[in-house]
Amino acid sequence: TKSTRPQRLLKAVQKHSTRGDPQSVISAIDHFCRHREWAMNVGDEKGSILDSVVSELNPEKVLELGTYCGYSTVRIARLLPPGARLITLEFNADYAAIARQVIAWAGLEDKVQLVEGASGDWIPRMKEHFGIETFDFVFLDHWKDRYLPDTKLMEDCGLLRKGTVLLADNVICPGVPDYLEYVRNSLSYKSCYFKSHLEYTKAEDGLEKSVFLG
Ligand SMILES: O=C(NCCCCc1cc2cnccc2s1)c1cc(-c2ccc(F)cc2)cc(O)c1O
Ligand SMILES: [Mg+2]
């Protein structure tokens, strides 16, 4: 039977990158998506912005909503200090299976916990299931109509603390208008927009960085 795009992406990683070398994994995925098949990774341009936000923050506890093939998981985990933990949620079991292999190939499995399921089900269970009090950094890259309800859910579950940084992908394309309106007008957030492009294209897109003020 025909292979899936994530399966072909994994093959390209295993063929064109070095096991245990996260940077070579990132480069192999970017090359595959730019020259072979487009895929919805955050990509190299927005990925550099993601890198700078993570490097500046040096977070200990990270939540990623939307793993896909693990590209941004690898980008974030490779920058985390020893002992830091990244929990990443993926809804699609096939994507999760590929992501586990990409993360393992990059040699980052000790820093990453991949959980399969819906954000709305897992966010309320973070404390009792993972022993997480609050997150230092959250990367939102899942269903665009879940960014706002899940942000409110994280607030209500006490998972955000003064200074927690939310970084949201795709705020222009596909777009998250309700989320943008909320974080830009709420007195509980200090928000700023990083203009960029939709991964591997010339279309406008960007990342919104929002600091929770408590
Ligand atoms: O849909 C996107 N990402 C979400 C899919 C994740 C589904 C999940 C739901 C869920 C629920 N709970 C827990 C975990 C998860 S994972 C997406 C789409 C585009 C795009 C596609 C076509 C196009 F023409 C232009 C842009 C670009 C992007 O960068 C994206 O991220
Ligand atoms: Mg995205």
mmCIF file of C-alpha atoms and ligand atoms in Angstrom:
data_model
loop_
_atom_site.group_PDB
_atom_site.id
_atom_site.type_symbol
_atom_site.label_atom_id
_atom_site.label_comp_id
_atom_site.label_asym_id
_atom_site.label_seq_id
_atom_site.Cartn_x
_atom_site.Cartn_y
_atom_site.Cartn_z
ATOM 1 C CA THR A 1 0.000 0.000 0.000
ATOM 2 C CA LYS A 2 1.025 3.616 -0.603
ATOM 3 C CA SER A 3 3.213 5.207 2.091
ATOM 4 C CA THR A 4 2.067 8.322 3.952
ATOM 5 C CA ARG A 5 3.832 11.694 3.865
ATOM 6 C CA PRO A 6 5.006 11.344 7.489
ATOM 7 C CA GLN A 7 6.442 7.919 6.635
ATOM 8 C CA ARG A 8 8.329 9.418 3.657
ATOM 9 C CA LEU A 9 9.547 12.262 5.900
ATOM 10 C CA LEU A 10 10.887 9.733 8.441
ATOM 11 C CA LYS A 11 12.684 7.829 5.651
ATOM 12 C CA ALA A 12 14.310 11.077 4.520
ATOM 13 C CA VAL A 13 15.458 11.764 8.104
ATOM 14 C CA GLN A 14 16.987 8.284 8.439
ATOM 15 C CA LYS A 15 18.660 8.568 5.027
ATOM 16 C CA HIS A 16 19.932 12.151 5.164
ATOM 17 C CA SER A 17 20.733 12.847 8.831
ATOM 18 C CA THR A 18 23.034 11.511 11.524
ATOM 19 C CA ARG A 19 21.527 9.591 14.439
ATOM 20 C CA GLY A 20 21.970 11.626 17.638
ATOM 21 C CA ASP A 21 22.523 14.904 15.769
ATOM 22 C CA PRO A 22 19.379 17.064 16.173
ATOM 23 C CA GLN A 23 20.616 19.814 13.859
ATOM 24 C CA SER A 24 21.089 17.323 11.002
ATOM 25 C CA VAL A 25 17.550 16.005 11.628
ATOM 26 C CA ILE A 26 16.140 19.542 11.409
ATOM 27 C CA SER A 27 18.085 20.225 8.187
ATOM 28 C CA ALA A 28 16.970 16.921 6.622
ATOM 29 C CA ILE A 29 13.285 17.678 7.328
ATOM 30 C CA ASP A 30 13.578 21.244 6.019
ATOM 31 C CA HIS A 31 15.284 20.003 2.828
ATOM 32 C CA PHE A 32 12.627 17.312 2.314
ATOM 33 C CA CYS A 33 9.760 19.774 2.834
ATOM 34 C CA ARG A 34 11.279 22.486 0.657
ATOM 35 C CA HIS A 35 12.393 20.268 -2.252
ATOM 36 C CA ARG A 36 10.230 17.120 -2.094
ATOM 37 C CA GLU A 37 6.911 17.478 -0.228
ATOM 38 C CA TRP A 38 5.526 20.405 1.770
ATOM 39 C CA ALA A 39 4.537 19.480 5.329
ATOM 40 C CA MET A 40 3.108 21.512 8.219
ATOM 41 C CA ASN A 41 6.283 21.780 10.308
ATOM 42 C CA VAL A 42 6.933 25.190 11.850
ATOM 43 C CA GLY A 43 9.870 25.296 9.396
ATOM 44 C CA ASP A 44 13.281 26.969 9.337
ATOM 45 C CA GLU A 45 12.269 30.650 9.289
ATOM 46 C CA LYS A 46 9.693 30.534 12.120
ATOM 47 C CA GLY A 47 11.879 27.825 13.701
ATOM 48 C CA SER A 48 14.701 30.335 14.174
ATOM 49 C CA ILE A 49 12.291 32.633 16.025
ATOM 50 C CA LEU A 50 11.168 29.655 18.155
ATOM 51 C CA ASP A 51 14.836 28.897 18.906
ATOM 52 C CA SER A 52 15.521 32.452 20.075
ATOM 53 C CA VAL A 53 12.477 32.516 22.379
ATOM 54 C CA VAL A 54 13.424 29.130 23.925
ATOM 55 C CA SER A 55 17.125 30.031 24.280
ATOM 56 C CA GLU A 56 16.295 33.315 26.019
ATOM 57 C CA LEU A 57 13.815 31.604 28.391
ATOM 58 C CA ASN A 58 15.790 28.437 29.250
ATOM 59 C CA PRO A 59 12.574 26.703 30.350
ATOM 60 C CA GLU A 60 12.555 23.661 32.676
ATOM 61 C CA LYS A 61 8.963 22.580 31.949
ATOM 62 C CA VAL A 62 7.631 22.842 28.410
ATOM 63 C CA LEU A 63 4.265 21.885 26.894
ATOM 64 C CA GLU A 64 3.868 21.507 23.119
ATOM 65 C CA LEU A 65 0.353 21.200 21.704
ATOM 66 C CA GLY A 66 0.646 19.497 18.321
ATOM 67 C CA THR A 67 3.643 17.229 17.680
ATOM 68 C CA TYR A 68 3.011 16.169 14.054
ATOM 69 C CA CYS A 69 6.323 14.549 12.985
ATOM 70 C CA GLY A 70 8.314 15.985 15.881
ATOM 71 C CA TYR A 71 10.160 18.753 14.010
ATOM 72 C CA SER A 72 9.435 21.515 16.548
ATOM 73 C CA THR A 73 9.788 18.975 19.366
ATOM 74 C CA VAL A 74 13.383 18.368 18.216
ATOM 75 C CA ARG A 75 13.983 22.120 17.746
ATOM 76 C CA ILE A 76 12.870 22.854 21.320
ATOM 77 C CA ALA A 77 14.307 19.773 23.093
ATOM 78 C CA ARG A 78 17.803 20.250 21.615
ATOM 79 C CA LEU A 79 18.000 23.647 23.376
ATOM 80 C CA LEU A 80 16.743 22.520 26.805
ATOM 81 C CA PRO A 81 19.108 22.329 29.797
ATOM 82 C CA PRO A 82 19.791 18.901 31.400
ATOM 83 C CA GLY A 83 16.853 17.811 33.553
ATOM 84 C CA ALA A 84 14.353 19.958 31.649
ATOM 85 C CA ARG A 85 11.231 18.175 30.363
ATOM 86 C CA LEU A 86 9.077 18.632 27.265
ATOM 87 C CA ILE A 87 5.576 17.132 27.192
ATOM 88 C CA THR A 88 4.143 17.056 23.667
ATOM 89 C CA LEU A 89 0.532 16.174 22.798
ATOM 90 C CA GLU A 90 -0.462 14.614 19.474
ATOM 91 C CA PHE A 91 -4.042 13.621 18.547
ATOM 92 C CA ASN A 92 -3.248 11.477 15.503
ATOM 93 C CA ALA A 93 -1.794 8.053 16.349
ATOM 94 C CA ASP A 94 -0.043 7.700 12.975
ATOM 95 C CA TYR A 95 1.691 11.079 13.371
ATOM 96 C CA ALA A 96 2.638 10.142 16.957
ATOM 97 C CA ALA A 97 4.237 6.867 15.804
ATOM 98 C CA ILE A 98 6.411 8.749 13.293
ATOM 99 C CA ALA A 99 7.259 11.517 15.773
ATOM 100 C CA ARG A 100 8.477 8.996 18.355
ATOM 101 C CA GLN A 101 10.948 7.644 15.783
ATOM 102 C CA VAL A 102 12.124 11.109 14.708
ATOM 103 C CA ILE A 103 12.641 12.169 18.348
ATOM 104 C CA ALA A 104 14.513 8.897 19.103
ATOM 105 C CA TRP A 105 16.666 9.263 15.962
ATOM 106 C CA ALA A 106 17.649 12.766 17.158
ATOM 107 C CA GLY A 107 18.630 11.218 20.522
ATOM 108 C CA LEU A 108 16.239 13.399 22.520
ATOM 109 C CA GLU A 109 13.850 10.778 23.920
ATOM 110 C CA ASP A 110 15.097 11.342 27.510
ATOM 111 C CA LYS A 111 13.865 14.956 27.469
ATOM 112 C CA VAL A 112 10.575 14.325 25.684
ATOM 113 C CA GLN A 113 7.297 12.709 26.749
ATOM 114 C CA LEU A 114 4.913 12.236 23.805
ATOM 115 C CA VAL A 115 1.273 11.775 24.837
ATOM 116 C CA GLU A 116 -1.466 10.707 22.417
ATOM 117 C CA GLY A 117 -4.849 12.321 22.866
ATOM 118 C CA ALA A 118 -6.852 15.536 22.777
ATOM 119 C CA SER A 119 -5.580 18.685 24.510
ATOM 120 C CA GLY A 120 -8.966 19.271 26.136
ATOM 121 C CA ASP A 121 -8.764 15.871 27.809
ATOM 122 C CA TRP A 122 -5.098 16.023 28.855
ATOM 123 C CA ILE A 123 -4.639 19.622 30.063
ATOM 124 C CA PRO A 124 -6.810 19.047 33.179
ATOM 125 C CA ARG A 125 -4.728 15.945 33.982
ATOM 126 C CA MET A 126 -1.250 17.479 33.749
ATOM 127 C CA LYS A 127 -0.815 17.936 37.499
ATOM 128 C CA GLU A 128 -1.978 14.523 38.754
ATOM 129 C CA HIS A 129 -0.606 12.534 35.800
ATOM 130 C CA PHE A 130 2.754 14.223 35.198
ATOM 131 C CA GLY A 131 3.367 15.944 38.535
ATOM 132 C CA ILE A 132 3.579 19.278 36.738
ATOM 133 C CA GLU A 133 2.682 22.346 38.819
ATOM 134 C CA THR A 134 3.087 25.053 36.182
ATOM 135 C CA PHE A 135 4.697 25.340 32.733
ATOM 136 C CA ASP A 136 7.465 27.806 31.887
ATOM 137 C CA PHE A 137 6.824 27.671 28.129
ATOM 138 C CA VAL A 138 3.909 26.505 25.930
ATOM 139 C CA PHE A 139 4.143 26.117 22.127
ATOM 140 C CA LEU A 140 0.674 26.117 20.506
ATOM 141 C CA ASP A 141 0.606 24.382 17.113
ATOM 142 C CA HIS A 142 -2.501 22.164 17.193
ATOM 143 C CA TRP A 143 -6.123 22.694 16.044
ATOM 144 C CA LYS A 144 -6.413 26.408 15.414
ATOM 145 C CA ASP A 145 -9.909 26.555 16.975
ATOM 146 C CA ARG A 146 -8.484 25.069 20.196
ATOM 147 C CA TYR A 147 -5.815 27.728 20.885
ATOM 148 C CA LEU A 148 -8.244 30.000 22.782
ATOM 149 C CA PRO A 149 -10.277 27.404 24.715
ATOM 150 C CA ASP A 150 -7.105 25.540 25.690
ATOM 151 C CA THR A 151 -5.403 28.744 26.848
ATOM 152 C CA LYS A 152 -8.402 29.503 29.068
ATOM 153 C CA LEU A 153 -8.353 25.876 30.253
ATOM 154 C CA MET A 154 -4.639 26.166 31.173
ATOM 155 C CA GLU A 155 -5.443 29.351 33.129
ATOM 156 C CA ASP A 156 -8.329 27.658 34.941
ATOM 157 C CA CYS A 157 -6.178 24.593 35.760
ATOM 158 C CA GLY A 158 -3.504 26.841 37.284
ATOM 159 C CA LEU A 159 -0.894 25.642 34.775
ATOM 160 C CA LEU A 160 0.322 29.178 33.969
ATOM 161 C CA ARG A 161 2.364 31.297 36.380
ATOM 162 C CA LYS A 162 3.601 34.912 36.306
ATOM 163 C CA GLY A 163 6.053 34.949 33.392
ATOM 164 C CA THR A 164 4.905 31.793 31.573
ATOM 165 C CA VAL A 165 5.460 32.347 27.854
ATOM 166 C CA LEU A 166 2.926 31.153 25.250
ATOM 167 C CA LEU A 167 4.211 31.031 21.653
ATOM 168 C CA ALA A 168 1.534 30.392 19.020
ATOM 169 C CA ASP A 169 2.214 29.229 15.455
ATOM 170 C CA ASN A 170 0.029 30.117 12.441
ATOM 171 C CA VAL A 171 -1.562 33.239 13.843
ATOM 172 C CA ILE A 172 -2.011 34.527 10.241
ATOM 173 C CA CYS A 173 -2.139 31.325 8.156
ATOM 174 C CA PRO A 174 -4.377 29.374 8.752
ATOM 175 C CA GLY A 175 -5.045 32.082 11.394
ATOM 176 C CA VAL A 176 -6.381 32.163 14.954
ATOM 177 C CA PRO A 177 -8.394 35.433 15.128
ATOM 178 C CA ASP A 178 -10.242 34.713 18.392
ATOM 179 C CA TYR A 179 -7.001 33.733 20.185
ATOM 180 C CA LEU A 180 -5.158 36.857 18.875
ATOM 181 C CA GLU A 181 -7.975 39.156 19.955
ATOM 182 C CA TYR A 182 -7.915 37.590 23.433
ATOM 183 C CA VAL A 183 -4.168 37.670 24.184
ATOM 184 C CA ARG A 184 -3.756 41.153 22.633
ATOM 185 C CA ASN A 185 -6.611 42.708 24.648
ATOM 186 C CA SER A 186 -6.451 40.793 27.927
ATOM 187 C CA LEU A 187 -4.831 42.591 30.864
ATOM 188 C CA SER A 188 -3.408 39.203 31.858
ATOM 189 C CA TYR A 189 -1.035 39.025 28.862
ATOM 190 C CA LYS A 190 1.771 41.071 27.309
ATOM 191 C CA SER A 191 1.706 40.050 23.648
ATOM 192 C CA CYS A 192 3.879 40.685 20.601
ATOM 193 C CA TYR A 193 3.842 39.518 16.963
ATOM 194 C CA PHE A 194 6.840 38.072 15.096
ATOM 195 C CA LYS A 195 6.131 38.495 11.375
ATOM 196 C CA SER A 196 7.409 35.638 9.221
ATOM 197 C CA HIS A 197 6.188 33.313 6.463
ATOM 198 C CA LEU A 198 4.180 30.127 6.249
ATOM 199 C CA GLU A 199 6.697 27.281 6.363
ATOM 200 C CA TYR A 200 8.535 26.743 3.038
ATOM 201 C CA THR A 201 6.377 29.367 1.240
ATOM 202 C CA LYS A 202 6.185 33.119 0.514
ATOM 203 C CA ALA A 203 2.779 33.490 2.179
ATOM 204 C CA GLU A 204 2.673 35.647 5.297
ATOM 205 C CA ASP A 205 2.417 33.935 8.659
ATOM 206 C CA GLY A 206 3.827 34.653 12.090
ATOM 207 C CA LEU A 207 4.239 33.707 15.718
ATOM 208 C CA GLU A 208 2.529 35.476 18.617
ATOM 209 C CA LYS A 209 4.487 35.551 21.880
ATOM 210 C CA SER A 210 2.333 36.175 24.947
ATOM 211 C CA VAL A 211 3.658 36.464 28.508
ATOM 212 C CA PHE A 212 1.134 35.587 31.225
ATOM 213 C CA LEU A 213 1.124 38.328 33.873
ATOM 214 C CA GLY A 214 -0.791 36.339 36.508
HETATM 215 O O1 LIG B 1 -3.477 22.437 11.104
HETATM 216 C C1 LIG B 1 -2.313 22.665 11.436
HETATM 217 N N1 LIG B 1 -1.809 22.144 12.548
HETATM 218 C C2 LIG B 1 -2.675 21.394 13.441
HETATM 219 C C3 LIG B 1 -2.799 19.912 13.119
HETATM 220 C C4 LIG B 1 -2.775 19.241 14.438
HETATM 221 C C5 LIG B 1 -3.938 18.447 14.853
HETATM 222 C C6 LIG B 1 -3.912 18.268 16.307
HETATM 223 C C7 LIG B 1 -4.975 18.427 17.148
HETATM 224 C C8 LIG B 1 -4.677 18.166 18.505
HETATM 225 C C9 LIG B 1 -5.535 18.186 19.620
HETATM 226 N N2 LIG B 1 -5.087 17.902 20.864
HETATM 227 C C10 LIG B 1 -3.793 17.576 21.062
HETATM 228 C C11 LIG B 1 -2.896 17.523 20.013
HETATM 229 C C12 LIG B 1 -3.356 17.828 18.731
HETATM 230 S S1 LIG B 1 -2.517 17.831 17.216
HETATM 231 C C13 LIG B 1 -1.433 23.488 10.553
HETATM 232 C C14 LIG B 1 -1.860 23.760 9.255
HETATM 233 C C15 LIG B 1 -1.064 24.521 8.395
HETATM 234 C C16 LIG B 1 -1.524 24.814 7.014
HETATM 235 C C17 LIG B 1 -2.172 23.827 6.256
HETATM 236 C C18 LIG B 1 -2.593 24.105 4.973
HETATM 237 C C19 LIG B 1 -2.367 25.372 4.425
HETATM 238 F F1 LIG B 1 -2.764 25.635 3.153
HETATM 239 C C20 LIG B 1 -1.718 26.343 5.165
HETATM 240 C C21 LIG B 1 -1.309 26.063 6.465
HETATM 241 C C22 LIG B 1 0.172 25.003 8.823
HETATM 242 C C23 LIG B 1 0.594 24.736 10.124
HETATM 243 O O2 LIG B 1 1.802 25.196 10.579
HETATM 244 C C24 LIG B 1 -0.190 24.001 10.995
HETATM 245 O O3 LIG B 1 0.254 23.799 12.273
HETATM 246 MG MG MG B 2 1.901 25.114 12.645
#
